[in-house]
């Protein structure tokens, strides 16, 4: 079943890659990008879309960094608390065993 999932994922990846190549080949005409404060030089539409995708990915990763660090801190704190609880439980078990003998 795992290999079937890998094959389906590979097929989907190849189809998306081929569609991206087809899109890039069919949109070769230079297109100037006019932002409000600056006009960028003409480049192909596929290049502008790839730049926008890269900027979006980077901004998304930066936005998630704060939450990732907060959750990582909470996980570390919970693991430390769990380790303390295990030590306490082991201590109580050995104490109970010594009292019963």
PDB file of N, CA and C in Angstrom:
ATOM      1  N   UNK A   1       0.819  -1.193   0.000  1.00  0.00           N
ATOM      2  CA  UNK A   1       0.000   0.000   0.000  1.00  0.00           C
ATOM      3  C   UNK A   1       0.863   1.257   0.000  1.00  0.00           C
ATOM      4  N   UNK A   2       2.022   1.174   0.693  1.00  0.00           N
ATOM      5  CA  UNK A   2       2.916   2.320   0.758  1.00  0.00           C
ATOM      6  C   UNK A   2       3.485   2.640  -0.630  1.00  0.00           C
ATOM      7  N   UNK A   3       3.810   1.611  -1.386  1.00  0.00           N
ATOM      8  CA  UNK A   3       4.359   1.832  -2.726  1.00  0.00           C
ATOM      9  C   UNK A   3       3.318   2.454  -3.642  1.00  0.00           C
ATOM     10  N   UNK A   4       2.033   2.105  -3.458  1.00  0.00           N
ATOM     11  CA  UNK A   4       0.964   2.685  -4.272  1.00  0.00           C
ATOM     12  C   UNK A   4       0.843   4.182  -3.990  1.00  0.00           C
ATOM     13  N   UNK A   5       0.966   4.552  -2.743  1.00  0.00           N
ATOM     14  CA  UNK A   5       0.926   5.972  -2.379  1.00  0.00           C
ATOM     15  C   UNK A   5       2.098   6.711  -3.013  1.00  0.00           C
ATOM     16  N   UNK A   6       3.274   6.091  -3.011  1.00  0.00           N
ATOM     17  CA  UNK A   6       4.450   6.701  -3.633  1.00  0.00           C
ATOM     18  C   UNK A   6       4.289   6.862  -5.135  1.00  0.00           C
ATOM     19  N   UNK A   7       3.700   5.846  -5.784  1.00  0.00           N
ATOM     20  CA  UNK A   7       3.484   5.916  -7.233  1.00  0.00           C
ATOM     21  C   UNK A   7       2.486   7.017  -7.571  1.00  0.00           C
ATOM     22  N   UNK A   8       1.402   7.096  -6.827  1.00  0.00           N
ATOM     23  CA  UNK A   8       0.393   8.136  -7.076  1.00  0.00           C
ATOM     24  C   UNK A   8       0.990   9.520  -6.841  1.00  0.00           C
ATOM     25  N   UNK A   9       1.781   9.681  -5.792  1.00  0.00           N
ATOM     26  CA  UNK A   9       2.433  10.960  -5.513  1.00  0.00           C
ATOM     27  C   UNK A   9       3.407  11.329  -6.633  1.00  0.00           C
ATOM     28  N   UNK A  10       4.159  10.341  -7.137  1.00  0.00           N
ATOM     29  CA  UNK A  10       5.097  10.599  -8.233  1.00  0.00           C
ATOM     30  C   UNK A  10       4.354  11.013  -9.503  1.00  0.00           C
ATOM     31  N   UNK A  11       3.238  10.363  -9.800  1.00  0.00           N
ATOM     32  CA  UNK A  11       2.453  10.708 -10.991  1.00  0.00           C
ATOM     33  C   UNK A  11       1.917  12.134 -10.873  1.00  0.00           C
ATOM     34  N   UNK A  12       1.381  12.480  -9.707  1.00  0.00           N
ATOM     35  CA  UNK A  12       0.860  13.837  -9.494  1.00  0.00           C
ATOM     36  C   UNK A  12       1.984  14.857  -9.629  1.00  0.00           C
ATOM     37  N   UNK A  13       3.149  14.563  -9.078  1.00  0.00           N
ATOM     38  CA  UNK A  13       4.294  15.468  -9.162  1.00  0.00           C
ATOM     39  C   UNK A  13       4.734  15.662 -10.610  1.00  0.00           C
ATOM     40  N   UNK A  14       4.780  14.608 -11.383  1.00  0.00           N
ATOM     41  CA  UNK A  14       5.168  14.705 -12.793  1.00  0.00           C
ATOM     42  C   UNK A  14       4.152  15.519 -13.581  1.00  0.00           C
ATOM     43  N   UNK A  15       2.855  15.305 -13.328  1.00  0.00           N
ATOM     44  CA  UNK A  15       1.820  16.060 -14.031  1.00  0.00           C
ATOM     45  C   UNK A  15       1.923  17.546 -13.707  1.00  0.00           C
ATOM     46  N   UNK A  16       2.108  17.899 -12.434  1.00  0.00           N
ATOM     47  CA  UNK A  16       2.238  19.302 -12.043  1.00  0.00           C
ATOM     48  C   UNK A  16       3.494  19.911 -12.665  1.00  0.00           C
ATOM     49  N   UNK A  17       4.589  19.169 -12.668  1.00  0.00           N
ATOM     50  CA  UNK A  17       5.822  19.658 -13.277  1.00  0.00           C
ATOM     51  C   UNK A  17       5.645  19.894 -14.774  1.00  0.00           C
ATOM     52  N   UNK A  18       4.989  18.965 -15.467  1.00  0.00           N
ATOM     53  CA  UNK A  18       4.745  19.139 -16.900  1.00  0.00           C
ATOM     54  C   UNK A  18       3.831  20.322 -17.176  1.00  0.00           C
ATOM     55  N   UNK A  19       2.815  20.515 -16.349  1.00  0.00           N
ATOM     56  CA  UNK A  19       1.941  21.679 -16.515  1.00  0.00           C
ATOM     57  C   UNK A  19       2.704  22.984 -16.287  1.00  0.00           C
ATOM     58  N   UNK A  20       3.601  23.000 -15.324  1.00  0.00           N
ATOM     59  CA  UNK A  20       4.426  24.182 -15.081  1.00  0.00           C
ATOM     60  C   UNK A  20       5.347  24.480 -16.250  1.00  0.00           C
ATOM     61  N   UNK A  21       5.952  23.445 -16.812  1.00  0.00           N
ATOM     62  CA  UNK A  21       6.816  23.637 -17.975  1.00  0.00           C
ATOM     63  C   UNK A  21       6.006  24.127 -19.162  1.00  0.00           C
ATOM     64  N   UNK A  22       4.837  23.544 -19.366  1.00  0.00           N
ATOM     65  CA  UNK A  22       3.961  23.968 -20.462  1.00  0.00           C
ATOM     66  C   UNK A  22       3.548  25.431 -20.282  1.00  0.00           C
ATOM     67  N   UNK A  23       3.220  25.831 -19.077  1.00  0.00           N
ATOM     68  CA  UNK A  23       2.854  27.214 -18.791  1.00  0.00           C
ATOM     69  C   UNK A  23       4.027  28.153 -19.079  1.00  0.00           C
ATOM     70  N   UNK A  24       5.231  27.762 -18.669  1.00  0.00           N
ATOM     71  CA  UNK A  24       6.410  28.606 -18.886  1.00  0.00           C
ATOM     72  C   UNK A  24       6.729  28.735 -20.370  1.00  0.00           C
ATOM     73  N   UNK A  25       6.564  27.653 -21.121  1.00  0.00           N
ATOM     74  CA  UNK A  25       6.866  27.700 -22.550  1.00  0.00           C
ATOM     75  C   UNK A  25       5.850  28.555 -23.296  1.00  0.00           C
ATOM     76  N   UNK A  26       4.594  28.508 -22.908  1.00  0.00           N
ATOM     77  CA  UNK A  26       3.540  29.251 -23.603  1.00  0.00           C
ATOM     78  C   UNK A  26       3.458  30.723 -23.189  1.00  0.00           C
ATOM     79  N   UNK A  27       4.202  31.137 -22.178  1.00  0.00           N
ATOM     80  CA  UNK A  27       4.156  32.525 -21.719  1.00  0.00           C
ATOM     81  C   UNK A  27       5.560  33.126 -21.729  1.00  0.00           C
ATOM     82  N   UNK A  28       6.151  33.219 -22.897  1.00  0.00           N
ATOM     83  CA  UNK A  28       7.514  33.725 -23.036  1.00  0.00           C
ATOM     84  C   UNK A  28       7.584  35.232 -23.261  1.00  0.00           C
ATOM     85  N   UNK A  29       6.465  35.871 -23.644  1.00  0.00           N
ATOM     86  CA  UNK A  29       6.517  37.301 -23.952  1.00  0.00           C
ATOM     87  C   UNK A  29       6.859  38.090 -22.686  1.00  0.00           C
ATOM     88  N   UNK A  30       7.725  39.113 -22.854  1.00  0.00           N
ATOM     89  CA  UNK A  30       8.101  39.921 -21.695  1.00  0.00           C
ATOM     90  C   UNK A  30       6.929  40.771 -21.210  1.00  0.00           C
ATOM     91  N   UNK A  31       6.816  40.860 -19.913  1.00  0.00           N
ATOM     92  CA  UNK A  31       5.713  41.578 -19.294  1.00  0.00           C
ATOM     93  C   UNK A  31       6.288  42.469 -18.188  1.00  0.00           C
ATOM     94  N   UNK A  32       6.135  43.807 -18.319  1.00  0.00           N
ATOM     95  CA  UNK A  32       6.642  44.664 -17.235  1.00  0.00           C
ATOM     96  C   UNK A  32       5.692  44.595 -16.033  1.00  0.00           C
ATOM     97  N   UNK A  33       6.272  44.605 -14.860  1.00  0.00           N
ATOM     98  CA  UNK A  33       5.469  44.564 -13.637  1.00  0.00           C
ATOM     99  C   UNK A  33       5.492  45.951 -13.010  1.00  0.00           C
ATOM    100  N   UNK A  34       4.324  46.559 -12.916  1.00  0.00           N
ATOM    101  CA  UNK A  34       4.218  47.919 -12.387  1.00  0.00           C
ATOM    102  C   UNK A  34       3.632  47.863 -10.987  1.00  0.00           C
ATOM    103  N   UNK A  35       4.509  48.005 -10.006  1.00  0.00           N
ATOM    104  CA  UNK A  35       4.059  48.111  -8.621  1.00  0.00           C
ATOM    105  C   UNK A  35       3.740  49.569  -8.358  1.00  0.00           C
ATOM    106  N   UNK A  36       3.132  49.875  -7.262  1.00  0.00           N
ATOM    107  CA  UNK A  36       2.700  51.239  -6.987  1.00  0.00           C
ATOM    108  C   UNK A  36       3.889  52.202  -6.923  1.00  0.00           C
ATOM    109  N   UNK A  37       4.976  51.808  -6.309  1.00  0.00           N
ATOM    110  CA  UNK A  37       6.094  52.713  -6.107  1.00  0.00           C
ATOM    111  C   UNK A  37       7.272  52.469  -7.043  1.00  0.00           C
ATOM    112  N   UNK A  38       7.271  51.370  -7.797  1.00  0.00           N
ATOM    113  CA  UNK A  38       8.391  51.071  -8.684  1.00  0.00           C
ATOM    114  C   UNK A  38       7.903  50.257  -9.871  1.00  0.00           C
ATOM    115  N   UNK A  39       8.540  50.468 -11.022  1.00  0.00           N
ATOM    116  CA  UNK A  39       8.214  49.673 -12.195  1.00  0.00           C
ATOM    117  C   UNK A  39       9.396  48.751 -12.472  1.00  0.00           C
ATOM    118  N   UNK A  40       9.139  47.459 -12.442  1.00  0.00           N
ATOM    119  CA  UNK A  40      10.188  46.467 -12.633  1.00  0.00           C
ATOM    120  C   UNK A  40      10.395  46.214 -14.125  1.00  0.00           C
ATOM    121  N   UNK A  41      11.579  45.774 -14.509  1.00  0.00           N
ATOM    122  CA  UNK A  41      11.857  45.551 -15.930  1.00  0.00           C
ATOM    123  C   UNK A  41      11.024  44.392 -16.485  1.00  0.00           C
ATOM    124  N   UNK A  42      10.802  44.373 -17.786  1.00  0.00           N
ATOM    125  CA  UNK A  42      10.017  43.291 -18.393  1.00  0.00           C
ATOM    126  C   UNK A  42      10.681  41.928 -18.226  1.00  0.00           C
ATOM    127  N   UNK A  43       9.875  40.953 -17.876  1.00  0.00           N
ATOM    128  CA  UNK A  43      10.325  39.562 -17.765  1.00  0.00           C
ATOM    129  C   UNK A  43       9.117  38.679 -18.077  1.00  0.00           C
ATOM    130  N   UNK A  44       9.355  37.392 -18.256  1.00  0.00           N
ATOM    131  CA  UNK A  44       8.249  36.500 -18.610  1.00  0.00           C
ATOM    132  C   UNK A  44       7.282  36.344 -17.433  1.00  0.00           C
ATOM    133  N   UNK A  45       6.041  36.035 -17.771  1.00  0.00           N
ATOM    134  CA  UNK A  45       5.005  35.886 -16.746  1.00  0.00           C
ATOM    135  C   UNK A  45       5.342  34.748 -15.781  1.00  0.00           C
ATOM    136  N   UNK A  46       5.912  33.676 -16.319  1.00  0.00           N
ATOM    137  CA  UNK A  46       6.261  32.550 -15.448  1.00  0.00           C
ATOM    138  C   UNK A  46       7.326  32.952 -14.433  1.00  0.00           C
ATOM    139  N   UNK A  47       8.263  33.807 -14.833  1.00  0.00           N
ATOM    140  CA  UNK A  47       9.278  34.269 -13.890  1.00  0.00           C
ATOM    141  C   UNK A  47       8.656  35.098 -12.780  1.00  0.00           C
ATOM    142  N   UNK A  48       7.735  36.008 -13.136  1.00  0.00           N
ATOM    143  CA  UNK A  48       7.066  36.814 -12.112  1.00  0.00           C
ATOM    144  C   UNK A  48       6.254  35.941 -11.165  1.00  0.00           C
ATOM    145  N   UNK A  49       5.606  34.915 -11.695  1.00  0.00           N
ATOM    146  CA  UNK A  49       4.834  34.021 -10.827  1.00  0.00           C
ATOM    147  C   UNK A  49       5.739  33.211  -9.900  1.00  0.00           C
ATOM    148  N   UNK A  50       6.883  32.770 -10.407  1.00  0.00           N
ATOM    149  CA  UNK A  50       7.823  32.037  -9.550  1.00  0.00           C
ATOM    150  C   UNK A  50       8.401  32.940  -8.463  1.00  0.00           C
ATOM    151  N   UNK A  51       8.685  34.193  -8.815  1.00  0.00           N
ATOM    152  CA  UNK A  51       9.186  35.147  -7.810  1.00  0.00           C
ATOM    153  C   UNK A  51       8.115  35.393  -6.746  1.00  0.00           C
ATOM    154  N   UNK A  52       6.855  35.549  -7.175  1.00  0.00           N
ATOM    155  CA  UNK A  52       5.765  35.759  -6.215  1.00  0.00           C
ATOM    156  C   UNK A  52       5.594  34.535  -5.317  1.00  0.00           C
ATOM    157  N   UNK A  53       5.714  33.346  -5.892  1.00  0.00           N
ATOM    158  CA  UNK A  53       5.608  32.112  -5.100  1.00  0.00           C
ATOM    159  C   UNK A  53       6.730  32.037  -4.073  1.00  0.00           C
ATOM    160  N   UNK A  54       7.956  32.330  -4.500  1.00  0.00           N
ATOM    161  CA  UNK A  54       9.101  32.287  -3.583  1.00  0.00           C
ATOM    162  C   UNK A  54       8.933  33.304  -2.452  1.00  0.00           C
ATOM    163  N   UNK A  55       8.484  34.510  -2.791  1.00  0.00           N
ATOM    164  CA  UNK A  55       8.253  35.531  -1.748  1.00  0.00           C
ATOM    165  C   UNK A  55       7.166  35.077  -0.775  1.00  0.00           C
ATOM    166  N   UNK A  56       6.109  34.483  -1.284  1.00  0.00           N
ATOM    167  CA  UNK A  56       5.038  33.995  -0.425  1.00  0.00           C
ATOM    168  C   UNK A  56       5.493  32.887   0.499  1.00  0.00           C
ATOM    169  N   UNK A  57       6.316  31.982  -0.027  1.00  0.00           N
ATOM    170  CA  UNK A  57       6.835  30.886   0.808  1.00  0.00           C
ATOM    171  C   UNK A  57       7.730  31.439   1.906  1.00  0.00           C
ATOM    172  N   UNK A  58       8.593  32.369   1.560  1.00  0.00           N
ATOM    173  CA  UNK A  58       9.503  32.946   2.558  1.00  0.00           C
ATOM    174  C   UNK A  58       8.723  33.713   3.623  1.00  0.00           C
ATOM    175  N   UNK A  59       7.750  34.529   3.200  1.00  0.00           N
ATOM    176  CA  UNK A  59       6.944  35.267   4.176  1.00  0.00           C
ATOM    177  C   UNK A  59       6.123  34.324   5.057  1.00  0.00           C
ATOM    178  N   UNK A  60       5.603  33.254   4.487  1.00  0.00           N
ATOM    179  CA  UNK A  60       4.863  32.270   5.281  1.00  0.00           C
ATOM    180  C   UNK A  60       5.742  31.597   6.312  1.00  0.00           C
ATOM    181  N   UNK A  61       6.965  31.253   5.902  1.00  0.00           N
ATOM    182  CA  UNK A  61       7.887  30.628   6.848  1.00  0.00           C
ATOM    183  C   UNK A  61       8.262  31.590   7.970  1.00  0.00           C
ATOM    184  N   UNK A  62       8.479  32.858   7.626  1.00  0.00           N
ATOM    185  CA  UNK A  62       8.796  33.847   8.658  1.00  0.00           C
ATOM    186  C   UNK A  62       7.618  34.057   9.613  1.00  0.00           C
ATOM    187  N   UNK A  63       6.402  34.030   9.075  1.00  0.00           N
ATOM    188  CA  UNK A  63       5.224  34.212   9.917  1.00  0.00           C
ATOM    189  C   UNK A  63       5.036  33.037  10.871  1.00  0.00           C
ATOM    190  N   UNK A  64       5.409  31.847  10.455  1.00  0.00           N
ATOM    191  CA  UNK A  64       5.224  30.663  11.293  1.00  0.00           C
ATOM    192  C   UNK A  64       6.367  30.446  12.281  1.00  0.00           C
ATOM    193  N   UNK A  65       7.469  31.171  12.129  1.00  0.00           N
ATOM    194  CA  UNK A  65       8.618  30.972  12.999  1.00  0.00           C
ATOM    195  C   UNK A  65       8.278  31.253  14.457  1.00  0.00           C
ATOM    196  N   UNK A  66       7.525  32.314  14.722  1.00  0.00           N
ATOM    197  CA  UNK A  66       7.163  32.654  16.100  1.00  0.00           C
ATOM    198  C   UNK A  66       6.335  31.558  16.752  1.00  0.00           C
ATOM    199  N   UNK A  67       5.347  31.057  16.031  1.00  0.00           N
ATOM    200  CA  UNK A  67       4.509  29.999  16.582  1.00  0.00           C
ATOM    201  C   UNK A  67       5.321  28.712  16.771  1.00  0.00           C
ATOM    202  N   UNK A  68       6.206  28.408  15.832  1.00  0.00           N
ATOM    203  CA  UNK A  68       7.037  27.210  15.948  1.00  0.00           C
ATOM    204  C   UNK A  68       7.918  27.285  17.191  1.00  0.00           C
ATOM    205  N   UNK A  69       8.540  28.436  17.414  1.00  0.00           N
ATOM    206  CA  UNK A  69       9.407  28.574  18.585  1.00  0.00           C
ATOM    207  C   UNK A  69       8.610  28.490  19.883  1.00  0.00           C
ATOM    208  N   UNK A  70       7.413  29.077  19.900  1.00  0.00           N
ATOM    209  CA  UNK A  70       6.575  29.002  21.099  1.00  0.00           C
ATOM    210  C   UNK A  70       6.171  27.561  21.391  1.00  0.00           C
ATOM    211  N   UNK A  71       5.745  26.827  20.360  1.00  0.00           N
ATOM    212  CA  UNK A  71       5.348  25.433  20.557  1.00  0.00           C
ATOM    213  C   UNK A  71       6.536  24.564  20.942  1.00  0.00           C
ATOM    214  N   UNK A  72       7.692  24.852  20.380  1.00  0.00           N
ATOM    215  CA  UNK A  72       8.889  24.091  20.724  1.00  0.00           C
ATOM    216  C   UNK A  72       9.251  24.312  22.194  1.00  0.00           C
ATOM    217  N   UNK A  73       9.115  25.551  22.667  1.00  0.00           N
ATOM    218  CA  UNK A  73       9.376  25.854  24.069  1.00  0.00           C
ATOM    219  C   UNK A  73       8.390  25.127  24.979  1.00  0.00           C
ATOM    220  N   UNK A  74       7.113  25.139  24.601  1.00  0.00           N
ATOM    221  CA  UNK A  74       6.105  24.432  25.398  1.00  0.00           C
ATOM    222  C   UNK A  74       6.370  22.928  25.427  1.00  0.00           C
ATOM    223  N   UNK A  75       6.801  22.366  24.304  1.00  0.00           N
ATOM    224  CA  UNK A  75       7.116  20.939  24.248  1.00  0.00           C
ATOM    225  C   UNK A  75       8.292  20.609  25.151  1.00  0.00           C
ATOM    226  N   UNK A  76       9.324  21.430  25.118  1.00  0.00           N
ATOM    227  CA  UNK A  76      10.491  21.197  25.973  1.00  0.00           C
ATOM    228  C   UNK A  76      10.105  21.276  27.444  1.00  0.00           C
ATOM    229  N   UNK A  77       9.276  22.259  27.785  1.00  0.00           N
ATOM    230  CA  UNK A  77       8.825  22.403  29.168  1.00  0.00           C
ATOM    231  C   UNK A  77       7.990  21.191  29.596  1.00  0.00           C
ATOM    232  N   UNK A  78       7.110  20.721  28.719  1.00  0.00           N
ATOM    233  CA  UNK A  78       6.269  19.565  29.042  1.00  0.00           C
ATOM    234  C   UNK A  78       7.117  18.301  29.183  1.00  0.00           C
ATOM    235  N   UNK A  79       8.134  18.142  28.339  1.00  0.00           N
ATOM    236  CA  UNK A  79       9.007  16.976  28.450  1.00  0.00           C
ATOM    237  C   UNK A  79       9.793  17.002  29.757  1.00  0.00           C
ATOM    238  N   UNK A  80      10.252  18.192  30.155  1.00  0.00           N
ATOM    239  CA  UNK A  80      10.976  18.317  31.420  1.00  0.00           C
ATOM    240  C   UNK A  80      10.058  17.980  32.595  1.00  0.00           C
ATOM    241  N   UNK A  81       8.810  18.489  32.543  1.00  0.00           N
ATOM    242  CA  UNK A  81       7.837  18.191  33.597  1.00  0.00           C
ATOM    243  C   UNK A  81       7.525  16.694  33.633  1.00  0.00           C
ATOM    244  N   UNK A  82       7.386  16.087  32.474  1.00  0.00           N
ATOM    245  CA  UNK A  82       7.116  14.650  32.388  1.00  0.00           C
ATOM    246  C   UNK A  82       8.264  13.848  32.999  1.00  0.00           C
ATOM    247  N   UNK A  83       9.495  14.255  32.731  1.00  0.00           N
ATOM    248  CA  UNK A  83      10.647  13.560  33.292  1.00  0.00           C
ATOM    249  C   UNK A  83      10.658  13.692  34.817  1.00  0.00           C
ATOM    250  N   UNK A  84      10.315  14.864  35.340  1.00  0.00           N
ATOM    251  CA  UNK A  84      10.251  15.038  36.791  1.00  0.00           C
ATOM    252  C   UNK A  84       9.160  14.163  37.398  1.00  0.00           C
ATOM    253  N   UNK A  85       8.034  14.066  36.731  1.00  0.00           N
ATOM    254  CA  UNK A  85       6.943  13.230  37.224  1.00  0.00           C
ATOM    255  C   UNK A  85       7.344  11.761  37.231  1.00  0.00           C
ATOM    256  N   UNK A  86       8.066  11.327  36.202  1.00  0.00           N
ATOM    257  CA  UNK A  86       8.532   9.926  36.165  1.00  0.00           C
ATOM    258  C   UNK A  86       9.503   9.624  37.304  1.00  0.00           C
ATOM    259  N   UNK A  87      10.405  10.577  37.565  1.00  0.00           N
ATOM    260  CA  UNK A  87      11.339  10.379  38.678  1.00  0.00           C
ATOM    261  C   UNK A  87      10.590  10.287  40.001  1.00  0.00           C
ATOM    262  N   UNK A  88       9.601  11.151  40.183  1.00  0.00           N
ATOM    263  CA  UNK A  88       8.798  11.126  41.411  1.00  0.00           C
ATOM    264  C   UNK A  88       8.042   9.808  41.534  1.00  0.00           C
ATOM    265  N   UNK A  89       7.472   9.339  40.426  1.00  0.00           N
ATOM    266  CA  UNK A  89       6.743   8.076  40.440  1.00  0.00           C
ATOM    267  C   UNK A  89       7.677   6.912  40.769  1.00  0.00           C
ATOM    268  N   UNK A  90       8.854   6.887  40.187  1.00  0.00           N
ATOM    269  CA  UNK A  90       9.820   5.833  40.489  1.00  0.00           C
ATOM    270  C   UNK A  90      10.239   5.878  41.954  1.00  0.00           C
ATOM    271  N   UNK A  91      10.425   7.077  42.464  1.00  0.00           N
ATOM    272  CA  UNK A  91      10.811   7.216  43.872  1.00  0.00           C
ATOM    273  C   UNK A  91       9.700   6.694  44.780  1.00  0.00           C
ATOM    274  N   UNK A  92       8.447   7.028  44.459  1.00  0.00           N
ATOM    275  CA  UNK A  92       7.328   6.557  45.274  1.00  0.00           C
ATOM    276  C   UNK A  92       7.154   5.042  45.172  1.00  0.00           C
ATOM    277  N   UNK A  93       7.389   4.474  43.998  1.00  0.00           N
ATOM    278  CA  UNK A  93       7.280   3.014  43.841  1.00  0.00           C
ATOM    279  C   UNK A  93       8.331   2.296  44.672  1.00  0.00           C
ATOM    280  N   UNK A  94       9.580   2.788  44.620  1.00  0.00           N
ATOM    281  CA  UNK A  94      10.625   2.129  45.409  1.00  0.00           C
ATOM    282  C   UNK A  94      10.381   2.321  46.898  1.00  0.00           C
ATOM    283  N   UNK A  95       9.846   3.477  47.284  1.00  0.00           N
ATOM    284  CA  UNK A  95       9.544   3.730  48.690  1.00  0.00           C
ATOM    285  C   UNK A  95       8.418   2.787  49.163  1.00  0.00           C
ATOM    286  N   UNK A  96       7.419   2.606  48.327  1.00  0.00           N
ATOM    287  CA  UNK A  96       6.312   1.708  48.678  1.00  0.00           C
ATOM    288  C   UNK A  96       6.800   0.275  48.776  1.00  0.00           C
ATOM    289  N   UNK A  97       7.701  -0.120  47.882  1.00  0.00           N
ATOM    290  CA  UNK A  97       8.237  -1.485  47.889  1.00  0.00           C
ATOM    291  C   UNK A  97       9.046  -1.724  49.149  1.00  0.00           C
ATOM    292  N   UNK A  98       9.835  -0.714  49.566  1.00  0.00           N
ATOM    293  CA  UNK A  98      10.648  -0.869  50.763  1.00  0.00           C
ATOM    294  C   UNK A  98       9.788  -0.950  52.009  1.00  0.00           C
ATOM    295  N   UNK A  99       8.672  -0.197  52.037  1.00  0.00           N
ATOM    296  CA  UNK A  99       7.791  -0.207  53.203  1.00  0.00           C
ATOM    297  C   UNK A  99       7.021  -1.517  53.313  1.00  0.00           C
ATOM    298  N   UNK A 100       6.702  -2.155  52.203  1.00  0.00           N
ATOM    299  CA  UNK A 100       5.931  -3.394  52.230  1.00  0.00           C
ATOM    300  C   UNK A 100       6.772  -4.616  52.606  1.00  0.00           C
ATOM    301  N   UNK A 101       8.092  -4.527  52.472  1.00  0.00           N
ATOM    302  CA  UNK A 101       8.931  -5.674  52.821  1.00  0.00           C
ATOM    303  C   UNK A 101       9.432  -5.652  54.224  1.00  0.00           C
TER     304      UNK A 101
END
